[in-house]
Amino acid sequence: MTREPGVLPRPGAQGTSFDDATAVAPRRTEESVFDAVLDGGWAVGAGINGGLVAAVVARALSAELGRSGHRDPLALSAYFLSPCRPGPATVRTETVRAGRGLSTGAAVLSQPGEDGAAVERLRVLASYGDLGALTDEVRTTATPPPMPGPDECVPADQAPATFLDRAPVIRRLDLRLDPATVGWAVGQPSGVGTIRGWFRLPDRREPDPLLLVFAADALPPTPFDLGIFGWVPTVELTVHVRARPVAGWLRVSHTTRNLAGGFLEEDAEIWDEAGRLVAQSRQLARAPGAAHTYTPPA
Amino acid sequence: MTREPGVLPRPGAQGTSFDDATAVAPRRTEESVFDAVLDGGWAVGAGINGGLVAAVVARALSAELGRSGHRDPLALSAYFLSPCRPGPATVRTETVRAGRGLSTGAAVLSQPGEDGAAVERLRVLASYGDLGALTDEVRTTATPPPMPGPDECVPADQAPATFLDRAPVIRRLDLRLDPATVGWAVGQPSGVGTIRGWFRLPDRREPDPLLLVFAADALPPTPFDLGIFGWVPTVELTVHVRARPVAGWLRVSHTTRNLAGGFLEEDAEIWDEAGRLVAQSRQLARAPGAAHTYTPPA
């Protein structure tokens, strides 16, 4: 939601909700500028989870482009410049073009640096529309990946503390991983490069386009399934939101097929409970610096 | 190549080469600003081919970010605002962040509107690096699609004049389409949603990262293979360039799996003759307005 100007949730509150973690407050004094607070409970590796920060910007753009009647992201590309830290952030938005069916916007998210000057963290371009106004015609040929049901999948928050401590964001989710894609957690990566599972929020806040932007980057990194561990910072993330999801679980599948030259692409597909392919994304990320073996605790 | 300031090839020359069609001239008087001329010989539908215009911007960013030692695009996202017309264009670039291994830039391509004021055509974000400096480690699991050799494929410029007249860019290419993916041209679309073929330039100008940006958008639109014809304007195109291609043919495959709600995604993979997956891209495009039957000439 967009908050009243100046009103933001208390930072650092335990178990901050998704809406609180992505809240933006429009500045009274500067049009198209929004304030946010990035919450360390949504961190991974050396920074705040990229999809979460992209969702913060997506919410600000929703307010900006919503003035043209285009509140829903259809395509959003986020280029990550430096890791986000917990604390205040500013999102400056711009309406680049207000069209009939689509509007395009740009945004910059920055945070105060050590000397207080603004340091850019993300640059974003996005095209927004009204997902409710799209035609009903669906000729999707892609099909959801078969998975055991959520109760037969492995809750991600049962991962060892050594892993969770490096990815606090996992504790913010109700993420159940397909057993066929968690071998890496017990020293047996499958080598396929796919991780998939069921995704919802613990407070049962229903999915919407903003949650899809976050969910595209919310699973453990696919190199783990190749036996390659370490931090996988995102260079750029482009998400296509193709329909408003129905209520319930999201089925999320991430795959990498081109880990080479120190980089990898990671494709995500998100399906809702109606079997609709509601979002697709691809990110370019840096591969972990050196392959090393993950030793699960005894 | 970047031209000397003020020197651009003559517009409208028949059979303009790729380098001429994507030439940019840095302005002496304004740093980081480049002039170009968009050539109608590279048109498709109501505007200049999107990949070609993205390559013009990519060349300007190569000059701008090359000053930081990062001349090669690794990731480039182009958001298309309005169709480009033949004639002059201006590209304003910006170095957003000059890093050690990567630099990120932004660009705006505009053209004079009817009243002479600048009208924005594209907004671009991109991360550049030095593809020659990447590690040799390749763990790509994707494999090139099998295809008959180039001489057993169908030259695209043998398409009927009624098709070529709406896509002059095809005449600028040596594009040979896999017979398994050209049924749509004779009234028998396969329904799979894939078009693939061999790609090179008629003057045998060897492939490089800029050509890859163009090649990601240079095949007939995949909806044709679903029996859906008409113009398919790109909303956004994101290209990942993962390696410098070796000399020779490029193998290009485009696929759509999610045509729905009046939009489609189109994924492209480009392989070089060494069998390396040198580029991947995804675009979001508008589906043709109404499905209609293509009647090949008798």
XYZ file of C-alpha atoms in Angstrom:
596
model
C 0.000 0.000 0.000
C 1.150 3.600 -0.286
C 1.268 5.160 3.140
C 0.209 8.599 4.182
C 3.063 11.010 3.608
C 5.608 10.692 6.373
C 4.146 7.559 7.970
C 6.288 4.439 7.703
C 6.315 1.267 9.774
C 8.891 1.031 12.543
C 12.119 -0.325 11.101
C 13.543 -3.482 12.523
C 10.289 -4.839 13.927
C 10.509 -8.615 14.122
C 8.685 -10.415 11.358
C 7.860 -7.345 9.307
C 5.104 -8.115 6.840
C 5.639 -7.885 3.084
C 3.455 -4.795 2.884
C 5.359 -3.113 5.699
C 8.710 -4.101 4.165
C 7.689 -2.585 0.829
C 5.754 0.439 2.077
C 6.484 3.766 0.417
C 5.466 7.212 1.625
C 5.007 9.953 -0.963
C 6.827 13.153 -0.068
C 4.527 16.085 0.369
C 7.144 18.504 -0.812
C 8.495 16.682 -3.852
C 6.166 15.173 -6.400
C 6.963 11.661 -7.621
C 9.442 11.057 -4.775
C 8.843 8.384 -2.157
C 10.512 7.366 1.084
C 10.954 3.809 2.297
C 12.792 1.875 4.975
C 14.581 -1.314 3.982
C 14.299 -3.996 6.645
C 17.236 -6.234 7.518
C 14.820 -9.116 8.095
C 14.596 -9.386 4.284
C 18.350 -9.647 3.711
C 20.360 -12.244 1.818
C 24.122 -12.304 1.516
C 25.586 -8.832 1.794
C 22.389 -6.905 1.133
C 18.616 -6.761 1.104
C 16.999 -9.323 -1.233
C 16.928 -7.906 -4.772
C 13.342 -8.886 -5.498
C 12.200 -7.207 -2.301
C 13.927 -3.956 -3.223
C 12.520 -4.210 -6.753
C 9.068 -4.585 -5.173
C 9.609 -1.379 -3.179
C 10.343 0.467 -6.415
C 7.429 -1.284 -8.120
C 5.092 0.025 -5.452
C 6.341 3.576 -5.913
C 5.926 3.284 -9.692
C 2.436 1.913 -9.148
C 1.543 5.122 -7.364
C 3.226 7.313 -9.980
C 1.861 5.548 -13.072
C -1.435 4.811 -11.385
C -2.187 8.478 -11.984
C -2.390 7.527 -15.687
C -4.662 4.575 -14.828
C -1.804 2.086 -15.062
C -1.237 0.627 -11.637
C 0.019 -2.876 -12.499
C 3.578 -3.707 -13.610
C 3.639 -5.633 -16.896
C 7.398 -5.463 -17.433
C 9.983 -4.211 -14.953
C 13.771 -4.191 -15.334
C 15.943 -3.458 -12.319
C 19.694 -2.883 -12.594
C 21.487 -3.352 -9.291
C 24.369 -0.979 -8.632
C 25.362 -1.698 -5.047
C 23.894 -3.831 -2.254
C 21.116 -2.236 -0.229
C 21.573 -1.833 3.517
C 18.898 -1.808 6.193
C 17.635 1.699 6.718
C 16.139 4.613 4.838
C 15.853 4.688 1.072
C 14.489 7.194 -1.418
C 12.741 6.320 -4.674
C 12.574 9.023 -7.348
C 10.130 8.156 -10.092
C 9.373 9.624 -13.483
C 6.541 9.108 -15.958
C 8.382 8.656 -19.232
C 5.313 8.129 -21.365
C 1.640 7.909 -20.458
C -0.049 5.911 -23.201
C -3.527 4.532 -23.661
C -2.975 0.891 -22.723
C 0.500 1.180 -21.218
C 2.565 3.779 -19.436
C 6.321 3.639 -19.018
C 8.233 4.907 -16.028
C 11.756 5.172 -14.694
C 12.954 5.120 -11.099
C 16.101 5.445 -9.016
C 16.388 4.011 -5.509
C 19.164 5.501 -3.415
C 20.315 5.380 0.182
C 22.453 7.725 2.245
C 26.111 6.776 1.979
C 28.677 7.033 4.748
C 28.981 10.760 4.284
C 25.235 11.213 3.984
C 25.227 11.818 0.233
C 22.806 9.722 -1.776
C 24.259 6.538 -3.255
C 22.280 4.925 -6.061
C 21.325 1.314 -5.426
C 18.931 0.516 -8.305
C 17.908 1.956 -11.632
C 14.582 0.740 -12.965
C 12.584 0.974 -16.184
C 9.080 -0.435 -16.300
C 5.892 -0.523 -18.338
C 2.648 -0.564 -16.400
C -0.928 -1.212 -17.467
C -4.200 -2.487 -16.065
C -4.043 -6.261 -15.795
C -7.776 -6.312 -15.175
C -8.375 -4.783 -18.599
C -6.508 -7.418 -20.622
C -8.350 -9.712 -22.969
C -9.311 -13.157 -21.649
C -7.734 -14.944 -24.574
C -5.094 -17.353 -23.262
C -3.054 -19.450 -25.699
C -0.274 -20.323 -23.283
C 1.503 -23.530 -24.301
C 3.734 -23.693 -21.219
C 2.559 -26.054 -18.474
C 3.262 -25.952 -14.739
C 5.981 -28.287 -13.506
C 4.570 -31.277 -11.633
C 5.420 -31.172 -7.930
C 4.265 -32.972 -4.805
C 1.730 -30.956 -2.839
C 2.871 -28.338 -0.318
C 2.583 -30.715 2.644
C 4.905 -33.184 0.920
C 7.532 -30.556 0.213
C 10.357 -29.417 2.473
C 9.838 -26.171 4.415
C 12.773 -23.924 3.582
C 12.881 -22.551 7.090
C 13.972 -26.004 8.252
C 17.311 -25.412 6.547
C 20.313 -25.383 8.896
C 20.811 -22.189 10.883
C 24.156 -21.647 9.142
C 22.246 -21.235 5.887
C 19.315 -19.250 7.258
C 21.605 -16.806 9.020
C 23.018 -15.870 5.629
C 19.554 -15.559 4.105
C 17.203 -14.107 6.734
C 14.623 -13.446 4.023
C 13.787 -17.152 4.014
C 12.297 -16.791 7.496
C 9.823 -14.246 6.066
C 8.285 -16.813 3.739
C 6.260 -19.996 3.811
C 8.373 -21.690 1.160
C 8.105 -25.462 0.606
C 10.719 -26.904 -1.726
C 10.186 -29.879 -4.007
C 12.243 -32.730 -2.487
C 13.612 -33.460 -5.959
C 15.331 -30.062 -5.869
C 16.822 -29.962 -2.346
C 19.535 -32.586 -2.669
C 22.099 -29.788 -2.510
C 21.145 -29.197 1.123
C 22.362 -32.681 2.036
C 25.462 -32.863 -0.114
C 23.761 -34.286 -3.207
C 23.078 -31.519 -5.735
C 21.169 -32.920 -8.694
C 23.268 -31.105 -11.302
C 20.167 -30.037 -13.189
C 20.169 -26.412 -12.039
C 16.510 -26.188 -11.011
C 14.959 -25.270 -7.679
C 11.186 -25.120 -7.304
C 8.560 -25.068 -4.647
C 5.374 -23.614 -3.238
C 5.370 -20.023 -2.050
C 3.066 -18.008 0.128
C 3.412 -15.516 2.949
C 3.042 -16.804 6.517
C 0.351 -14.244 7.292
C -1.565 -15.513 4.237
C -1.497 -12.103 2.583
C -2.774 -13.027 -0.842
C -0.562 -12.729 -3.931
C -0.743 -9.689 -6.161
C 1.523 -8.243 -8.880
C 3.895 -6.688 -6.321
C 4.355 -9.991 -4.546
C 5.126 -11.607 -7.909
C 8.004 -9.157 -8.445
C 9.486 -10.299 -5.118
C 8.704 -13.987 -5.587
C 10.742 -14.001 -8.805
C 13.903 -13.666 -6.657
C 12.906 -15.426 -3.431
C 14.193 -18.969 -3.851
C 17.659 -20.283 -3.011
C 20.053 -19.637 -5.896
C 20.016 -22.227 -8.669
C 23.819 -22.720 -8.659
C 23.290 -24.598 -5.380
C 21.657 -27.341 -7.446
C 24.873 -27.493 -9.478
C 26.888 -27.883 -6.264
C 28.200 -24.320 -6.453
C 27.681 -22.369 -3.244
C 28.140 -18.768 -2.239
C 26.524 -15.419 -2.715
C 24.890 -14.827 -6.126
C 24.442 -11.070 -6.525
C 21.975 -9.963 -9.168
C 23.222 -7.705 -11.957
C 19.794 -7.171 -13.512
C 16.325 -8.644 -13.009
C 13.498 -8.343 -15.532
C 10.043 -9.507 -14.495
C 6.982 -9.855 -16.723
C 3.691 -9.886 -14.826
C 1.096 -11.353 -17.151
C -2.021 -11.723 -14.991
C -3.316 -10.972 -11.518
C -2.858 -14.179 -9.543
C -5.810 -15.833 -7.844
C -5.651 -16.368 -4.090
C -3.641 -19.233 -2.655
C -0.269 -20.824 -3.236
C 2.140 -19.793 -5.962
C 4.148 -22.475 -7.700
C 7.627 -21.031 -8.348
C 10.315 -22.695 -10.444
C 13.814 -21.291 -11.035
C 16.234 -22.723 -13.598
C 19.706 -21.906 -14.859
C 21.040 -23.330 -18.142
C 23.946 -21.033 -18.916
C 26.378 -20.709 -16.018
C 29.560 -19.572 -17.780
C 32.245 -16.918 -17.679
C 31.534 -16.064 -14.059
C 27.873 -15.229 -14.675
C 24.593 -17.116 -14.894
C 21.106 -16.453 -16.094
C 18.266 -17.588 -13.833
C 14.769 -17.977 -15.249
C 11.745 -17.999 -12.970
C 8.192 -19.042 -13.737
C 5.356 -18.386 -11.330
C 2.018 -20.172 -11.607
C -1.078 -19.463 -9.568
C -3.597 -21.971 -8.216
C -5.723 -21.537 -11.326
C -2.836 -22.937 -13.360
C -2.116 -19.597 -15.033
C 1.479 -18.592 -15.815
C 1.161 -15.286 -13.994
C 4.792 -14.148 -14.135
C 8.074 -14.914 -15.867
C 11.433 -13.434 -15.074
C 15.085 -13.685 -15.984
C 18.018 -12.328 -14.082
C 21.684 -12.066 -14.869
C 23.735 -12.765 -11.760
C 27.368 -13.240 -10.831
C 28.293 -16.843 -10.199
C 29.818 -17.570 -6.784
C 33.514 -16.727 -6.736
C 34.888 -20.187 -6.272
C 33.117 -23.499 -6.136
C 33.274 -25.017 -2.691
C 31.602 -27.900 -1.048
C 28.680 -27.327 1.264
C 28.968 -29.569 4.261
C 25.630 -30.081 5.943
C 25.847 -30.180 9.736
C 26.169 -33.659 11.240
C 32.088 1.828 -35.215
C 31.855 5.279 -33.736
C 32.248 7.831 -36.451
C 34.157 11.054 -36.383
C 31.976 13.781 -34.957
C 29.546 15.002 -37.576
C 30.257 12.282 -40.117
C 27.410 9.863 -40.762
C 26.665 7.628 -43.743
C 24.220 8.942 -46.314
C 20.709 8.034 -45.229
C 18.618 5.957 -47.542
C 21.488 4.395 -49.467
C 20.341 1.069 -50.843
C 21.548 -1.942 -48.901
C 23.040 0.006 -46.023
C 25.405 -2.181 -44.051
C 24.792 -3.056 -40.393
C 27.667 -0.832 -39.308
C 26.364 2.081 -41.351
C 22.822 1.527 -40.078
C 24.038 1.576 -36.474
C 26.727 4.249 -36.767
C 26.784 6.943 -34.082
C 28.674 10.225 -34.171
C 29.713 11.776 -30.849
C 28.771 15.441 -30.585
C 31.752 17.679 -30.160
C 29.789 20.175 -28.147
C 27.900 17.840 -25.803
C 29.661 15.059 -23.980
C 27.957 11.670 -23.918
C 25.525 12.664 -26.695
C 25.552 10.915 -30.074
C 23.809 11.450 -33.397
C 22.548 8.698 -35.659
C 20.405 8.260 -38.737
C 17.819 5.476 -38.761
C 17.548 3.818 -42.139
C 14.177 2.776 -43.561
C 15.805 -0.261 -45.138
C 15.802 -1.788 -41.647
C 12.089 -1.283 -41.031
C 9.423 -3.761 -39.992
C 5.745 -2.977 -39.565
C 5.215 0.643 -38.654
C 8.764 1.397 -37.530
C 12.441 0.590 -37.621
C 13.279 -2.901 -36.301
C 13.541 -2.776 -32.513
C 16.728 -4.812 -32.286
C 18.393 -2.530 -34.804
C 17.512 0.574 -32.818
C 18.646 -1.152 -29.618
C 21.971 -1.840 -31.377
C 22.333 1.864 -32.211
C 21.940 2.678 -28.527
C 24.244 -0.193 -27.602
C 26.953 1.285 -29.794
C 26.615 4.691 -28.160
C 26.777 3.095 -24.693
C 29.832 1.143 -25.799
C 31.574 4.441 -26.492
C 30.387 6.008 -23.244
C 31.128 3.066 -20.942
C 34.213 2.101 -22.908
C 35.826 5.068 -21.197
C 35.627 2.953 -18.015
C 37.137 -0.017 -19.866
C 33.731 -1.666 -20.325
C 32.952 -1.744 -24.012
C 30.832 -4.901 -24.268
C 27.141 -5.138 -23.338
C 26.457 -7.947 -20.855
C 22.840 -7.019 -20.128
C 20.752 -4.435 -21.969
C 17.078 -3.594 -21.440
C 15.282 -1.408 -23.960
C 11.787 -0.040 -23.358
C 10.083 1.061 -26.559
C 7.917 4.147 -26.287
C 6.934 4.906 -29.870
C 7.922 3.487 -33.260
C 11.093 4.886 -34.777
C 10.920 6.590 -38.177
C 13.621 6.810 -40.824
C 15.749 9.869 -40.234
C 17.846 11.557 -37.591
C 17.996 10.331 -34.011
C 19.822 11.467 -30.910
C 21.155 9.202 -28.183
C 21.875 10.754 -24.794
C 23.910 8.460 -22.579
C 24.881 8.521 -18.924
C 27.361 6.536 -16.867
C 25.334 5.525 -13.836
C 28.088 3.589 -12.118
C 31.616 2.773 -13.205
C 32.631 -0.365 -11.327
C 35.638 -2.636 -11.476
C 34.239 -5.512 -13.510
C 31.022 -3.899 -14.699
C 29.726 -0.436 -15.475
C 26.082 0.504 -15.746
C 24.684 3.103 -18.081
C 21.396 4.661 -19.118
C 20.370 6.065 -22.466
C 17.503 7.825 -24.210
C 17.000 7.719 -27.978
C 14.787 10.442 -29.351
C 13.795 11.790 -32.751
C 12.403 15.129 -33.858
C 8.594 15.088 -33.783
C 6.301 16.838 -36.199
C 6.923 20.189 -34.542
C 10.639 19.572 -34.265
C 10.644 18.917 -30.536
C 12.393 15.739 -29.390
C 10.120 12.715 -28.960
C 11.518 9.848 -26.911
C 11.570 6.515 -28.716
C 13.555 4.259 -26.348
C 14.776 4.248 -22.786
C 17.629 1.874 -22.062
C 19.486 0.553 -19.022
C 22.520 -1.651 -19.514
C 25.484 -3.183 -17.746
C 28.709 -3.406 -19.727
C 31.944 -5.237 -19.083
C 34.865 -6.757 -20.956
C 33.789 -10.078 -22.418
C 37.401 -10.861 -23.171
C 38.231 -10.711 -19.469
C 35.675 -13.303 -18.336
C 36.786 -16.631 -16.932
C 36.894 -19.574 -19.336
C 34.796 -21.761 -17.070
C 31.712 -22.888 -18.976
C 29.104 -25.070 -17.268
C 26.307 -24.393 -19.704
C 23.739 -27.211 -19.707
C 21.668 -25.808 -22.584
C 22.327 -27.360 -25.979
C 21.832 -25.892 -29.460
C 18.671 -26.956 -31.261
C 19.372 -29.425 -34.052
C 18.733 -27.920 -37.485
C 19.524 -28.854 -41.080
C 22.563 -27.017 -42.412
C 22.214 -23.517 -43.903
C 22.025 -24.800 -47.468
C 19.088 -27.036 -46.530
C 17.184 -24.214 -44.906
C 14.827 -21.733 -46.550
C 16.213 -18.270 -47.364
C 13.898 -15.748 -45.726
C 14.270 -13.354 -48.612
C 12.407 -15.849 -50.779
C 9.260 -15.022 -48.820
C 6.461 -13.483 -50.892
C 6.846 -9.805 -51.732
C 3.686 -9.047 -49.759
C 5.499 -10.195 -46.623
C 8.883 -8.671 -47.419
C 7.364 -5.293 -48.197
C 6.081 -5.174 -44.634
C 9.459 -6.244 -43.251
C 12.198 -4.669 -45.366
C 14.765 -5.580 -42.707
C 14.642 -9.184 -43.917
C 16.328 -8.106 -47.155
C 19.282 -6.849 -45.097
C 20.030 -10.333 -43.778
C 21.185 -13.720 -44.954
C 18.616 -15.599 -42.918
C 17.913 -19.285 -43.612
C 14.921 -20.707 -41.764
C 14.607 -24.284 -40.583
C 11.960 -25.882 -42.854
C 10.315 -27.331 -39.747
C 9.509 -23.778 -38.659
C 8.229 -22.183 -41.877
C 4.931 -23.991 -42.311
C 3.154 -20.757 -41.453
C 4.382 -19.280 -44.753
C 2.368 -21.860 -46.688
C -0.752 -21.952 -44.587
C 0.403 -24.669 -42.179
C 1.644 -23.130 -38.921
C 3.022 -25.840 -36.663
C 1.331 -24.510 -33.522
C 4.524 -24.912 -31.521
C 5.476 -21.228 -31.444
C 9.120 -21.603 -32.506
C 10.976 -20.076 -35.420
C 14.686 -20.750 -35.898
C 17.355 -20.508 -38.501
C 20.858 -19.525 -39.497
C 21.810 -15.856 -39.457
C 24.643 -13.887 -40.977
C 25.035 -10.616 -42.823
C 25.218 -10.743 -46.630
C 28.504 -8.817 -46.659
C 29.891 -11.450 -44.246
C 30.615 -8.844 -41.588
C 31.484 -11.121 -38.691
C 29.285 -11.282 -35.572
C 30.140 -9.279 -32.494
C 28.175 -8.273 -29.374
C 26.386 -5.432 -31.192
C 25.199 -7.774 -33.919
C 23.906 -10.120 -31.222
C 21.711 -7.346 -29.813
C 20.141 -6.942 -33.255
C 19.948 -10.650 -34.019
C 17.830 -11.192 -30.901
C 14.957 -9.396 -32.694
C 15.614 -10.218 -36.360
C 13.458 -13.281 -37.056
C 9.819 -13.344 -38.112
C 7.528 -13.086 -35.081
C 6.804 -16.350 -33.301
C 3.005 -15.852 -33.304
C 3.185 -16.635 -37.036
C 4.000 -20.223 -36.026
C 0.760 -20.203 -34.028
C -1.157 -19.026 -37.083
C -1.534 -15.509 -35.712
C -0.417 -12.815 -38.142
C 0.086 -9.095 -37.908
C 2.472 -6.589 -36.450
C 4.048 -7.564 -33.115
C 5.411 -4.363 -31.535
C 7.961 -4.822 -28.778
C 7.201 -3.355 -25.364
C 10.590 -4.226 -23.867
C 13.586 -6.272 -24.962
C 16.303 -7.516 -22.603
C 19.404 -9.105 -24.109
C 22.172 -10.904 -22.231
C 25.431 -11.134 -24.184
C 27.478 -13.882 -22.564
C 30.506 -14.289 -24.854
C 32.074 -12.813 -27.962
C 30.916 -14.998 -30.845
C 33.420 -16.695 -33.102
C 33.292 -15.925 -36.821
C 30.708 -17.581 -38.999
C 27.016 -18.370 -38.835
C 24.828 -17.713 -35.840
C 22.146 -20.229 -34.954
C 19.111 -18.251 -33.733
C 16.015 -19.768 -32.156
C 12.946 -17.815 -31.010
C 10.147 -19.343 -28.942
C 6.937 -18.138 -27.341
C 5.160 -20.163 -24.639
C 2.883 -17.593 -23.047
C 0.730 -15.752 -25.583
C -2.131 -14.494 -23.420
C -4.070 -11.369 -22.545
C -3.007 -9.595 -25.729
C 0.717 -9.937 -25.011
C 3.408 -12.541 -25.558
C 6.894 -13.209 -24.367
C 9.439 -14.219 -26.985
C 12.672 -15.905 -25.916
C 15.694 -15.943 -28.209
C 18.843 -18.028 -27.969
C 21.846 -17.367 -30.156
C 24.620 -19.915 -30.621
C 27.882 -19.381 -32.440
C 29.740 -21.861 -34.629
C 31.779 -22.987 -31.643
C 28.536 -24.206 -30.050
C 28.610 -21.537 -27.355
C 25.356 -19.967 -26.140
C 26.564 -16.434 -26.816
C 23.336 -14.546 -26.167
C 19.891 -14.975 -24.624
C 17.043 -12.526 -24.757
C 13.413 -12.139 -23.828
C 10.993 -9.553 -25.065
C 7.488 -8.660 -24.082
C 5.453 -7.779 -27.160
C 1.858 -7.000 -28.041
C 0.098 -9.866 -29.764
C -1.420 -9.038 -33.146
C -4.791 -7.344 -32.766
C -6.973 -10.031 -34.212
C -6.061 -13.461 -35.466
C -6.495 -13.712 -39.214
C -5.542 -16.234 -41.784
C -2.489 -15.683 -43.931
C -3.199 -16.702 -47.464
C -0.027 -17.452 -49.365
C -0.091 -16.281 -52.946
C -1.217 -18.900 -55.448
